[in-house]
Coordinates of C-alpha atoms and ligand atoms in Angstrom, one line a residue:
Chain A
X132 CA -96.0 35.0 1.1
X133 CA -97.0 32.0 3.6
X134 CA -97.7 29.9 0.9
X135 CA -97.0 30.0 -3.1
X136 CA -99.1 29.7 -6.0
X137 CA -97.0 29.4 -8.3
X138 CA -93.7 28.4 -6.8
X139 CA -94.9 25.8 -4.7
X140 CA -91.4 23.9 -4.7
X141 CA -90.4 26.1 -2.3
X142 CA -93.0 24.9 0.5
X143 CA -93.4 21.4 -0.7
X144 CA -90.1 19.5 -0.9
X145 CA -89.8 17.0 -4.1
X146 CA -92.8 18.5 -6.0
X147 CA -91.1 17.7 -9.0
X148 CA -91.6 14.1 -8.4
X149 CA -94.9 12.9 -9.9
X150 CA -96.1 11.1 -6.6
X151 CA -95.4 14.0 -4.6
X152 CA -97.6 16.2 -7.1
X153 CA -100.3 14.0 -7.2
X154 CA -100.3 13.6 -3.1
X155 CA -100.6 17.5 -2.9
X156 CA -103.6 17.3 -5.4
X157 CA -101.8 17.2 -9.0
X158 CA -103.8 16.6 -11.6
X159 CA -107.3 16.8 -10.0
X160 CA -108.1 20.2 -11.5
X161 CA -107.3 18.4 -15.2
X162 CA -109.3 15.4 -14.2
X163 CA -112.4 17.7 -13.2
X164 CA -112.2 19.9 -16.3
X165 CA -111.9 16.8 -18.9
X166 CA -114.6 14.6 -17.4
X167 CA -116.9 17.4 -15.8
X168 CA -116.7 20.5 -17.9
X169 CA -117.3 21.4 -21.4
X170 CA -114.7 23.7 -23.3
X171 CA -116.9 26.6 -22.9
X172 CA -117.1 26.4 -19.2
X173 CA -113.0 26.0 -18.7
X174 CA -113.0 29.4 -20.8
X175 CA -115.6 31.1 -18.6
X176 CA -113.9 30.2 -15.3
X177 CA -110.4 31.5 -16.8
X178 CA -112.3 34.8 -18.0
X179 CA -113.9 35.1 -14.4
X180 CA -110.5 34.8 -12.7
X181 CA -109.3 37.7 -14.4
X182 CA -105.8 36.2 -15.2
X183 CA -103.9 38.6 -17.6
X184 CA -100.9 36.8 -20.0
X185 CA -97.4 36.8 -18.2
X186 CA -95.1 37.1 -21.1
X187 CA -95.2 40.7 -21.5
X188 CA -98.3 41.9 -22.7
X189 CA -101.0 41.3 -20.1
X190 CA -103.7 40.5 -22.2
X191 CA -106.7 38.7 -20.5
X192 CA -106.2 35.0 -21.0
X193 CA -109.6 33.8 -21.2
X194 CA -110.5 36.3 -23.7
X195 CA -107.6 35.2 -26.0
X196 CA -108.9 31.6 -25.6
X197 CA -112.0 32.5 -26.8
X198 CA -110.8 34.1 -30.1
X199 CA -110.2 30.5 -31.4
X200 CA -112.9 29.6 -34.1
X201 CA -114.8 26.5 -33.5
X202 CA -115.5 25.9 -37.0
X203 CA -112.0 25.5 -37.8
X204 CA -109.8 22.4 -36.8
X205 CA -107.2 21.2 -35.4
X206 CA -106.4 23.5 -32.9
X207 CA -102.8 23.9 -31.3
X208 CA -101.8 25.3 -28.0
X209 CA -98.1 26.2 -28.1
X210 CA -96.5 27.4 -25.0
X211 CA -93.8 30.2 -25.0
X212 CA -90.8 28.9 -22.7
X213 CA -88.4 31.3 -24.9
X214 CA -87.6 33.4 -21.6
X215 CA -85.0 35.4 -23.1
X216 CA -85.8 39.2 -22.0
X217 CA -82.8 40.6 -20.5
X218 CA -83.5 40.2 -16.8
X219 CA -86.3 37.6 -16.7
X220 CA -85.6 34.0 -15.2
X221 CA -89.0 33.1 -13.7
X222 CA -90.0 30.8 -16.2
X223 CA -86.8 28.8 -15.8
X224 CA -87.4 28.3 -12.2
X225 CA -91.2 26.9 -12.7
X226 CA -89.8 24.4 -15.4
X227 CA -87.0 23.2 -13.7
X228 CA -88.7 23.0 -10.0
X229 CA -92.3 22.7 -10.4
X230 CA -92.8 21.3 -13.8
X231 CA -95.9 19.3 -13.2
X232 CA -97.8 22.4 -12.5
X233 CA -96.9 24.0 -15.6
X234 CA -97.4 20.8 -17.4
X235 CA -101.0 20.3 -15.7
X236 CA -102.0 24.0 -16.7
X237 CA -100.6 23.6 -20.4
X238 CA -103.2 20.4 -20.5
X239 CA -106.0 22.5 -19.1
X240 CA -105.4 24.8 -21.8
X241 CA -105.0 22.3 -24.4
X242 CA -108.6 20.7 -23.2
X243 CA -110.0 24.3 -23.1
X244 CA -109.6 25.0 -26.5
X245 CA -109.9 21.5 -27.9
X246 CA -106.0 20.9 -28.8
X247 CA -105.0 17.1 -29.5
X248 CA -101.5 18.2 -29.6
X249 CA -99.6 21.1 -27.9
X250 CA -95.8 22.2 -28.1
X251 CA -93.6 23.6 -25.5
X252 CA -91.0 25.9 -27.2
X253 CA -87.9 26.2 -25.1
X254 CA -85.2 28.5 -25.8
X255 CA -82.2 26.4 -26.9
X256 CA -80.1 27.0 -23.8
X257 CA -82.8 25.3 -21.9
X258 CA -81.6 22.1 -23.2
X259 CA -81.3 20.4 -19.8
X260 CA -84.7 21.5 -18.9
X261 CA -86.5 20.2 -22.2
X262 CA -84.7 17.3 -21.5
X263 CA -86.0 16.8 -18.1
X264 CA -89.6 17.9 -19.3
X265 CA -89.4 15.2 -22.3
X266 CA -89.3 12.6 -19.0
X267 CA -92.0 14.2 -17.0
X268 CA -94.1 13.9 -20.2
X269 CA -93.2 10.2 -20.5
X270 CA -93.9 9.4 -17.2
X271 CA -97.9 11.1 -17.6
X272 CA -98.0 9.0 -20.5
X273 CA -97.4 5.9 -18.6
X274 CA -99.5 7.3 -15.7
X275 CA -102.2 7.4 -18.3
X276 CA -102.7 11.3 -17.6
X277 CA -101.6 12.0 -21.5
X278 CA -102.7 10.1 -24.6
X279 CA -105.6 8.8 -25.9
X280 CA -109.1 8.6 -24.4
X281 CA -108.1 10.4 -21.0
X282 CA -110.3 9.2 -18.0
X283 CA -112.5 6.9 -20.7
X284 CA -113.6 10.4 -22.2
X285 CA -113.1 10.8 -26.0
X286 CA -110.4 13.4 -25.4
X287 CA -106.8 12.7 -26.5
X288 CA -103.9 14.8 -26.0
X289 CA -100.1 14.6 -26.6
X290 CA -97.4 17.1 -25.6
X291 CA -93.9 17.9 -27.4
X292 CA -91.3 20.1 -26.6
X293 CA -89.2 21.9 -29.4
X294 CA -86.0 23.5 -28.9
X295 CA -85.0 27.3 -30.4
X296 CA -81.6 27.8 -30.9
X297 CA -80.5 31.3 -29.6
X298 CA -82.6 33.9 -30.9
X299 CA -84.7 36.6 -28.5
X300 CA -87.0 37.3 -31.4
X301 CA -88.5 33.8 -31.5
X302 CA -90.2 35.0 -28.0
X303 CA -92.3 37.1 -30.3
X304 CA -95.4 34.7 -30.7
X305 CA -95.5 34.7 -34.6
X306 CA -91.7 34.5 -35.2
X307 CA -92.0 31.7 -32.5
X308 CA -94.3 29.9 -34.7
X309 CA -92.1 30.5 -37.9
X310 CA -89.3 28.7 -36.1
X311 CA -91.3 25.9 -34.8
X312 CA -92.4 25.3 -38.4
X313 CA -88.7 25.0 -39.1
X314 CA -88.1 28.4 -40.7
X315 CA -86.5 31.7 -40.0
X316 CA -87.7 33.2 -36.6
X317 CA -88.9 36.2 -38.3
X318 CA -92.5 37.8 -37.5
X319 CA -95.4 37.5 -39.7
X320 CA -97.6 40.3 -40.7
X321 CA -101.0 40.6 -38.7
X322 CA -103.6 40.1 -39.3
X323 CA -104.4 37.2 -39.4
X324 CA -103.6 36.6 -35.9
X325 CA -102.5 33.1 -34.7
X326 CA -105.7 32.5 -33.0
X327 CA -106.9 32.1 -36.6
X328 CA -104.0 31.1 -38.4
X329 CA -101.2 30.1 -36.2
X330 CA -99.2 26.7 -36.5
X331 CA -99.5 25.1 -39.7
X332 CA -102.1 27.5 -40.6
X333 CA -104.5 26.6 -38.0
X334 CA -105.9 28.2 -35.1
X335 CA -103.2 28.4 -32.4
X336 CA -103.2 29.8 -28.6
X337 CA -99.9 30.7 -27.4
X338 CA -99.4 31.5 -23.8
X339 CA -96.3 32.2 -21.4
X340 CA -95.2 29.4 -18.9
X341 CA -96.1 31.5 -16.0
X342 CA -99.8 32.2 -17.2
X343 CA -100.4 28.3 -17.7
X344 CA -98.9 27.7 -14.4
X345 CA -101.6 29.5 -12.7
X346 CA -104.2 27.6 -14.0
X347 CA -104.2 24.4 -11.8
X348 CA -104.9 26.6 -8.5
X349 CA -107.6 28.8 -10.3
X350 CA -109.4 25.4 -11.3
X351 CA -108.7 24.0 -8.1
X352 CA -109.9 26.8 -5.5
X353 CA -111.9 28.8 -7.9
X354 CA -111.6 31.9 -10.0
X355 CA -113.4 33.8 -7.2
X356 CA -110.4 32.9 -5.1
X357 CA -107.8 33.7 -7.7
X358 CA -109.3 37.3 -8.1
X359 CA -109.6 38.0 -4.8
X360 CA -105.4 38.2 -4.9
X361 CA -103.8 40.9 -6.3
X362 CA -105.7 44.1 -7.4
X363 CA -108.9 44.8 -9.4
X364 CA -107.6 45.3 -12.9
X365 CA -104.6 43.1 -12.2
X366 CA -105.8 40.1 -10.3
X367 CA -103.6 37.4 -9.1
X368 CA -99.7 36.8 -8.3
X369 CA -97.0 37.3 -10.1
X370 CA -93.4 35.9 -9.9
X371 CA -91.2 39.2 -10.1
X372 CA -87.5 38.6 -11.2
X373 CA -85.3 40.9 -9.3
X374 CA -81.7 41.8 -10.2
X375 CA -79.1 44.5 -10.8
X376 CA -77.8 46.6 -8.0
X377 CA -79.8 44.8 -4.8
X378 CA -78.3 42.5 -2.0
X379 CA -80.7 39.5 -2.6
X380 CA -81.4 39.2 -6.4
X381 CA -84.2 36.4 -7.1
X382 CA -87.4 35.4 -7.8
X383 CA -90.4 36.7 -5.5
X384 CA -93.7 35.6 -6.1
X385 CA -95.9 38.4 -4.9
X386 CA -99.6 39.7 -5.3
X387 CA -99.9 42.2 -8.1
X388 CA -99.7 45.6 -6.8
X389 CA -97.1 45.1 -4.4
X390 CA -94.9 48.2 -4.2
X391 CA -91.5 48.4 -5.7
X392 CA -90.4 49.3 -2.2
X393 CA -91.4 46.0 -0.6
X394 CA -89.9 44.0 -3.3
X395 CA -86.6 46.0 -3.4
X396 CA -86.2 46.3 0.3
X397 CA -88.4 44.1 2.1
X398 CA -87.6 40.8 0.1
X399 CA -84.7 42.1 -2.1
X400 CA -82.6 43.0 0.9
X401 CA -82.3 46.7 0.0
X402 CA -79.0 48.0 -1.9
X403 CA -75.5 47.8 -1.0
X404 CA -74.3 50.1 2.1
X405 CA -74.6 53.6 1.2
X406 CA -76.2 53.2 -2.2
X407 CA -79.6 54.4 -3.2
X408 CA -82.2 53.9 -5.9
X409 CA -81.1 55.9 -9.0
X410 CA -83.5 54.2 -11.6
X411 CA -85.9 51.0 -12.2
X412 CA -86.4 49.1 -15.3
X413 CA -89.5 47.1 -14.5
X414 CA -89.6 45.3 -17.7
X415 CA -86.1 44.2 -18.3
X416 CA -84.1 45.8 -21.1
X417 CA -87.4 46.6 -22.9
X418 CA -88.5 49.2 -20.5
X419 CA -89.1 52.8 -20.5
X420 CA -87.0 53.7 -17.5
X421 CA -88.0 55.0 -14.2
X422 CA -86.2 57.8 -12.8
X423 CA -86.8 57.5 -9.0
X424 CA -85.9 61.1 -8.2
X425 CA -88.4 61.1 -5.6
X426 CA -88.6 58.6 -2.7
X427 CA -92.6 58.4 -3.3
X428 CA -92.4 56.5 -6.7
X429 CA -90.9 53.4 -4.8
X430 CA -94.5 53.2 -3.5
X431 CA -95.8 52.5 -7.1
X432 CA -97.9 49.1 -6.8
X433 CA -96.4 46.7 -9.4
X434 CA -99.6 46.2 -11.4
X435 CA -100.1 46.8 -15.1
X436 CA -102.1 50.2 -14.6
X437 CA -99.9 51.7 -11.8
X438 CA -96.8 51.3 -13.6
X439 CA -98.2 52.2 -17.1
X440 CA -99.2 55.4 -15.0
X441 CA -95.5 56.6 -14.1
X442 CA -94.8 56.2 -17.5
X443 CA -93.1 52.8 -17.9
X444 CA -94.4 49.0 -18.2
X445 CA -94.9 46.0 -16.0
X446 CA -94.1 43.9 -18.8
X447 CA -92.8 40.1 -17.6
X448 CA -91.8 41.9 -14.3
X449 CA -88.4 41.5 -14.7
X450 CA -87.4 44.4 -12.3
X451 CA -83.8 45.5 -12.7
X452 CA -82.5 47.9 -10.2
X453 CA -79.7 50.8 -10.8
X454 CA -78.2 52.7 -7.8
X455 CA -76.6 55.9 -8.3
X456 CA -73.1 54.5 -9.2
X457 CA -74.9 53.6 -12.8
X458 CA -74.3 55.6 -15.7
X459 CA -77.1 55.7 -18.2
X460 CA -75.2 56.3 -21.3
X461 CA -73.4 53.0 -20.3
X462 CA -76.5 51.5 -19.7
X463 CA -78.1 52.5 -23.0
X464 CA -74.9 51.2 -24.6
X465 CA -75.8 47.6 -23.1
X466 CA -79.3 47.8 -24.0
X467 CA -78.9 48.9 -27.7
X468 CA -76.2 46.2 -28.0
X469 CA -78.7 43.8 -27.1
X470 CA -81.6 44.8 -29.7
X471 CA -78.7 45.4 -32.4
X472 CA -77.8 41.8 -31.9
X473 CA -81.2 40.3 -31.6
X474 CA -83.2 42.3 -34.4
X475 CA -83.9 39.6 -36.9
X476 CA -83.4 42.2 -40.0
X477 CA -86.8 41.9 -41.7
X478 CA -87.5 45.4 -41.6
X479 CA -85.1 48.3 -42.3
X480 CA -85.9 50.8 -39.4
X481 CA -85.2 48.5 -36.9
X482 CA -82.4 46.7 -38.6
X483 CA -80.4 49.8 -39.7
X484 CA -81.6 51.8 -36.7
X485 CA -80.4 49.5 -34.2
X486 CA -77.3 49.1 -36.2
X487 CA -76.7 53.1 -35.5
X488 CA -78.0 53.4 -32.2
X489 CA -75.3 50.9 -31.4
X490 CA -72.7 52.5 -33.0
X491 CA -73.4 55.9 -31.3
X492 CA -74.3 54.7 -28.2
X493 CA -71.1 52.5 -27.9
X494 CA -68.9 55.7 -28.8
X495 CA -70.8 57.9 -26.5
X496 CA -70.3 55.5 -23.6
X497 CA -66.6 55.0 -24.6
X498 CA -66.3 58.9 -24.1
X499 CA -65.6 59.3 -27.8
X500 CA -68.4 61.4 -29.1
X501 CA -69.7 64.9 -29.1
X502 CA -72.7 66.3 -27.5
X503 CA -74.4 66.7 -30.9
X504 CA -74.0 62.7 -31.1
X505 CA -76.1 62.4 -27.8
X506 CA -78.8 64.3 -30.0
X507 CA -78.3 62.2 -33.4
X508 CA -78.8 59.1 -31.1
X509 CA -81.8 60.5 -29.6
X510 CA -83.2 61.3 -33.1
X511 CA -82.5 57.9 -34.5
X512 CA -84.4 56.4 -31.8
X513 CA -87.6 58.5 -32.5
X514 CA -87.4 57.8 -36.2
X515 CA -87.5 53.8 -35.5
X516 CA -90.3 54.6 -33.0
X517 CA -93.8 53.5 -34.6
X518 CA -92.4 52.3 -37.9
X519 CA -91.7 48.7 -37.2
X520 CA -93.1 45.2 -38.0
X521 CA -93.1 43.9 -34.4
X522 CA -92.5 45.2 -31.0
X523 CA -88.7 44.6 -30.7
X524 CA -88.3 47.5 -32.8
X525 CA -90.1 49.6 -30.4
X526 CA -88.5 48.0 -27.3
X527 CA -85.1 48.8 -28.8
X528 CA -85.7 52.8 -28.3
X529 CA -87.5 52.8 -24.8
X530 CA -84.4 53.1 -22.7
X531 CA -83.0 55.5 -25.2
X532 CA -85.4 57.7 -25.4
X533 CA -86.2 57.7 -21.7
X534 CA -82.8 57.7 -20.5
X535 CA -81.6 60.8 -22.7
X536 CA -84.6 62.8 -21.6
X537 CA -84.5 62.3 -17.7
X538 CA -80.3 61.7 -17.3
X539 CA -78.9 63.8 -20.0
X540 CA -76.1 64.7 -17.9
X541 CA -74.8 61.4 -17.7
X542 CA -74.6 61.3 -21.3
X543 CA -73.1 64.7 -21.8
X544 CA -70.6 64.1 -18.9
X545 CA -69.3 61.5 -21.2
X546 CA -68.6 63.6 -24.5
X547 CA -65.7 65.3 -25.3
X548 CA -65.0 68.0 -27.8
X549 CA -64.0 66.2 -30.8
X550 CA -67.1 65.3 -33.0
X551 CA -67.4 61.5 -34.1
X552 CA -67.1 60.9 -37.8
X553 CA -70.7 59.4 -37.5
X554 CA -73.6 60.6 -40.0
X555 CA -76.6 58.7 -40.3
X556 CA -77.5 58.2 -44.0
X557 CA -81.2 59.2 -44.3
X558 CA -82.0 56.8 -46.8
X559 CA -80.9 53.9 -44.4
X560 CA -83.9 54.5 -42.1
X561 CA -86.2 53.7 -44.8
Chain B
X52 CA -75.9 7.6 -49.2
X53 CA -77.5 9.7 -46.8
X54 CA -74.7 9.6 -43.7
X55 CA -76.7 11.3 -40.8
X56 CA -79.7 8.9 -41.5
X57 CA -77.5 5.6 -41.4
X58 CA -76.1 7.1 -38.4
X59 CA -78.5 8.1 -36.2
X60 CA -82.2 6.2 -37.8
X61 CA -83.5 5.7 -34.7
X62 CA -83.1 9.1 -32.9
X63 CA -84.1 10.8 -36.6
X64 CA -87.5 8.6 -36.7
X65 CA -88.1 9.9 -33.2
X66 CA -87.2 13.6 -34.0
X67 CA -89.9 13.0 -37.1
X68 CA -92.5 11.7 -35.0
X69 CA -92.7 14.8 -33.1
X70 CA -94.5 16.4 -36.1
X71 CA -97.4 16.1 -38.1
X72 CA -96.0 14.3 -41.4
X73 CA -97.2 16.7 -43.5
X74 CA -94.9 19.5 -41.8
X75 CA -91.8 17.6 -41.1
X76 CA -89.8 20.6 -42.1
X77 CA -90.4 21.6 -38.4
X78 CA -87.7 19.1 -37.7
X79 CA -85.0 20.8 -39.1
X80 CA -83.9 22.5 -35.8
X81 CA -83.6 19.3 -33.7
X82 CA -82.1 17.8 -36.9
X83 CA -79.0 20.1 -36.7
X84 CA -78.5 19.5 -33.3
X85 CA -78.1 16.3 -34.0
X86 CA -75.7 17.0 -36.8
X87 CA -73.6 19.3 -34.7
X88 CA -73.5 16.8 -31.5
X89 CA -70.1 15.0 -32.7
X90 CA -68.3 17.8 -34.8
X91 CA -69.1 20.3 -32.8
X92 CA -70.5 22.2 -36.1
X93 CA -72.8 21.7 -38.7
X94 CA -70.6 20.1 -41.4
X95 CA -71.8 20.8 -45.3
X96 CA -72.6 17.4 -46.1
X97 CA -75.3 17.4 -43.2
X98 CA -77.0 20.1 -44.7
X99 CA -77.3 18.0 -47.8
X100 CA -78.3 15.1 -45.4
X101 CA -81.1 17.3 -43.4
X102 CA -82.3 18.7 -46.8
X103 CA -82.9 15.4 -48.3
X104 CA -84.5 13.9 -45.2
X105 CA -87.0 16.9 -45.1
X106 CA -87.7 17.8 -48.8
X107 CA -86.2 21.1 -48.5
X108 CA -83.4 23.0 -50.3
X109 CA -79.9 23.0 -48.5
X110 CA -79.6 26.6 -49.1
X111 CA -82.9 26.8 -46.6
X112 CA -81.2 24.6 -44.0
X113 CA -78.2 26.8 -44.4
X114 CA -80.1 29.9 -43.8
X115 CA -81.3 28.7 -40.8
X116 CA -77.7 27.6 -39.5
X117 CA -77.0 31.3 -40.3
X118 CA -80.3 32.5 -38.2
X119 CA -79.6 31.1 -34.8
X120 CA -76.6 31.7 -32.7
X121 CA -76.3 28.1 -31.4
X122 CA -75.6 26.3 -34.6
X123 CA -71.9 26.6 -35.7
X124 CA -70.8 26.5 -39.6
X125 CA -67.2 25.8 -38.9
X126 CA -65.3 24.0 -36.3
X127 CA -64.1 26.0 -32.9
X128 CA -62.9 25.0 -29.6
X129 CA -64.5 21.8 -28.5
X130 CA -66.2 23.7 -25.4
X131 CA -67.8 27.2 -26.2
X132 CA -67.6 29.1 -22.9
X133 CA -70.4 31.4 -23.4
X134 CA -70.4 34.5 -20.4
X135 CA -73.2 36.1 -20.3
X136 CA -72.6 40.0 -20.2
X137 CA -75.7 41.7 -20.8
X138 CA -77.2 44.6 -18.6
X139 CA -78.2 42.6 -15.4
X140 CA -75.0 40.3 -15.4
X141 CA -72.8 43.4 -16.2
X142 CA -74.4 44.9 -13.2
X143 CA -72.9 42.3 -11.1
X144 CA -69.4 42.3 -12.4
X145 CA -69.8 40.3 -15.8
X146 CA -67.8 42.6 -17.7
X147 CA -64.3 42.3 -15.3
X148 CA -65.1 38.5 -15.2
X149 CA -64.8 38.0 -19.0
X150 CA -61.9 40.3 -19.2
X151 CA -60.1 38.4 -16.5
X152 CA -61.2 34.9 -17.8
X153 CA -59.6 35.8 -20.8
X154 CA -56.4 37.3 -19.7
X155 CA -56.0 34.4 -17.6
X156 CA -56.5 32.1 -21.0
X157 CA -54.5 34.5 -22.9
X158 CA -57.0 34.9 -25.5
X159 CA -59.3 37.7 -26.8
X160 CA -63.3 37.5 -26.5
X161 CA -64.0 35.1 -29.6
X162 CA -60.7 33.3 -29.4
X163 CA -59.9 29.8 -29.0
X164 CA -57.0 28.7 -26.6
X165 CA -54.0 26.8 -28.3
X166 CA -55.1 23.4 -27.2
X167 CA -58.3 23.9 -29.3
X168 CA -60.6 23.1 -26.3
X169 CA -62.1 26.4 -25.0
X170 CA -63.5 29.2 -27.2
X171 CA -64.6 32.3 -24.9
X172 CA -67.5 34.3 -26.1
X173 CA -69.8 37.2 -24.7
X174 CA -73.4 36.2 -25.2
X175 CA -76.8 38.0 -24.3
X176 CA -79.0 37.1 -21.2
X177 CA -79.2 33.2 -20.0
X178 CA -82.2 33.7 -17.7
X179 CA -79.9 33.5 -14.9
X180 CA -79.2 37.3 -14.0
X181 CA -79.5 36.8 -10.1
X182 CA -76.9 34.0 -10.1
X183 CA -73.9 36.5 -12.1
X184 CA -71.2 36.1 -13.3
X185 CA -72.2 33.0 -15.0
X186 CA -71.7 31.4 -18.2
X187 CA -73.0 28.2 -19.9
X188 CA -70.6 25.7 -21.5
X189 CA -71.9 24.1 -25.2
X190 CA -69.8 21.4 -26.4
X191 CA -70.0 17.2 -26.6
X192 CA -74.1 17.9 -27.5
X193 CA -75.0 19.6 -24.5
X194 CA -75.3 22.7 -23.1
X195 CA -74.6 23.1 -19.3
X196 CA -74.7 26.3 -17.0
X197 CA -72.2 27.2 -14.5
X198 CA -73.5 30.2 -12.3
X199 CA -72.2 32.0 -9.0
X200 CA -69.0 32.0 -10.8
X201 CA -65.7 33.5 -10.1
X202 CA -62.6 33.4 -12.3
X203 CA -61.0 31.0 -9.8
X204 CA -64.1 28.5 -9.9
X205 CA -63.9 28.7 -13.6
X206 CA -60.1 28.3 -14.0
X207 CA -60.5 25.3 -11.4
X208 CA -63.3 23.7 -14.1
X209 CA -61.0 24.4 -17.2
X210 CA -58.0 23.0 -15.8
X211 CA -60.1 19.9 -14.6
X212 CA -61.2 19.4 -18.1
X213 CA -58.0 19.9 -19.6
X214 CA -56.4 17.2 -17.1
X215 CA -59.2 15.0 -18.6
X216 CA -58.5 15.7 -22.0
X217 CA -54.9 15.0 -21.5
X218 CA -55.8 11.6 -19.8
X219 CA -57.6 10.9 -23.1
X220 CA -60.8 10.4 -21.0
X221 CA -64.4 11.8 -22.1
X222 CA -64.4 15.3 -20.7
X223 CA -67.7 16.0 -18.9
X224 CA -68.3 19.8 -18.7
Ligands
FMN270 C1 -89.7 40.8 -29.1 C2 -90.5 39.9 -28.2 C3 -90.2 39.1 -27.5 C4 -90.8 38.2 -26.5 N1 -90.5 37.1 -25.8 C5 -91.3 36.8 -25.0 C6 -90.6 35.5 -24.2 O1 -89.6 35.1 -24.1 N2 -91.7 34.8 -23.5 C7 -93.2 35.1 -23.5 O2 -93.9 34.7 -23.0 N3 -93.4 35.9 -24.2 C8 -92.7 37.0 -24.9 N4 -93.2 38.0 -25.7 C9 -94.5 38.0 -25.9 C10 -95.4 36.9 -26.9 O3 -95.2 37.5 -27.9 C11 -96.7 36.8 -26.5 O4 -97.4 37.9 -26.5 C12 -96.8 35.9 -25.2 O5 -96.2 34.7 -25.3 C13 -98.3 35.4 -25.3 O6 -98.5 34.6 -23.7 P1 -99.1 35.3 -22.5 O7 -100.6 35.9 -23.4 O8 -99.6 34.2 -21.8 O9 -98.7 36.4 -21.8 C14 -92.4 38.6 -26.6 C15 -92.9 39.6 -27.4 C16 -91.8 40.3 -28.3 C17 -92.4 41.2 -29.2
SF4_271 S1 -89.2 45.0 -35.8 FE1 -87.1 44.2 -35.8 S2 -87.4 42.1 -34.9 FE2 -89.3 43.0 -35.4 S3 -89.7 42.2 -37.7 FE3 -88.6 44.0 -37.8 S4 -86.5 43.9 -38.1 FE4 -87.6 42.1 -37.0
FES272 S1 -78.0 39.2 -18.0 FE1 -76.7 37.7 -17.9 S2 -78.1 35.7 -17.3 FE2 -79.4 37.5 -17.4

């Protein structure tokens, strides 16, 4: 792509400096909405752009904004900068290199839903990023772009950062709110949804970093321009975090609907000599595995609908490429170990299920299990599915069930005749 | 006598100012980072101090320490070398990197070097998968990323920190 919409630091050096960002039209969009538009107009513009949430679920952003009731106040905006899905590293690049565009997006969202205080929740490992963001926020306060009575209007806005402390579950929006309130990061029962009962019991909008970073260009160039990018149902551009068995892993900003082939071969430099694509996980460790058993699958467009049509998910577009040397039983032992580590423990099927899946998958990968253990692993996974309070439990079984179904030989090739001692107590599964 | 409060009066006020006064419990995480900054773990006394500042129970504060992986309730090496060996990094040699680093330091994963300076831990994805092998170093109240690593590069940094520690200087990760 010639000009980036989100990764603009790749085109404009030093755009992380306020003077440079301002010189390139920075905060014109924010000033325009605050001084010339009603919040309802702002929400309509976002609806018209067709923008969908980039945190994983792809929910229409403008529609989400319209859910905050206008008879309950105050409203909060909380930006999800927890970025912890294995394979995802796009928000970090935005926050580090194009921070003002992100902050302007957060400010437009805050005005759009009438919030006067907004938070950025960053994963604890982004300690340096948060410190730099705090500096940028102070600069904006000094420049009169944040604070009381902005541009002589009655509108006031403050931004604050908040650091998590190492827990993937805090990326789930209700666990994030609990964590921000100073409690254990465990998901809440829904309904009520955060749009009605969110932070401190008040209506709250939660959006991902990348989602918000789209807003300044949408308001500068118009919803129609944005909608002309990407596909009809998945408009706009997306940052694809490409990792795994490719020559040039990294972030690539491309229109939604770009094919896997273009991402992996044109941009990602292809695979090592003599290797071929065995499988793809398009949504990080949470993905259903795509078995690339026909070359034409690489021509699948990467948009929400097309990836779902081949039995997987686009999620946050963290595309992990697996070549023909990767054993899927080993891969599953890795993903399951992640989810076992990250289960918050609130509900039994997820807590116990990930524990047992981790034991079984670990033994299988180590060559210490029998074929029946593979069947047992599959059945434990199927008992977890559909019984969990939040999506983490569902995510934990995706690679297991799709891995065993499509690559049974990888698992069977690892087993030996001695059956492991493992028996999973039925009551453990709730 | 609230030790934490008398040690960091200004910083604590700044932290509390980030949240609405009625919801000061939100400050528990930043206060824990503050308490951990110098000792490298959250001492028992700090749990009481934080509980008192926020009007919550010490048990509540302790449960937060237990829930999140970046808080420690006991002393370990001054620097936690946290190597990501999650799936994307493992596809690019992270498991081997971790094994060799431990061998060179003569410790097991999770162990601490005899000089008490380094604890090596395997951790989950740190949003740096395209620059594997990689690790972060947690220590002195900071977290610093080391990306595109080799065992040689990591050992060179470790020796540098050791030399500085031996010279009694403030070691910078
Ligand atoms: C286990 C779990 C982890 C999640 N992690 C993240 C995350 O790290 N970042 C993120 O933006 N959304 C994450 N989400 C999605 C959020 O719950 C939420 O849908 C999203 O932040 C909404 O923002 P969006 O509409 O802009 O995408 C996660 C969801 C689940 C279930
Ligand atoms: S599904 Fe897992 S992570 Fe989600 S609430 Fe239940 S135990 Fe916690
Ligand atoms: S898997 Fe290691 S940083 Fe993402």
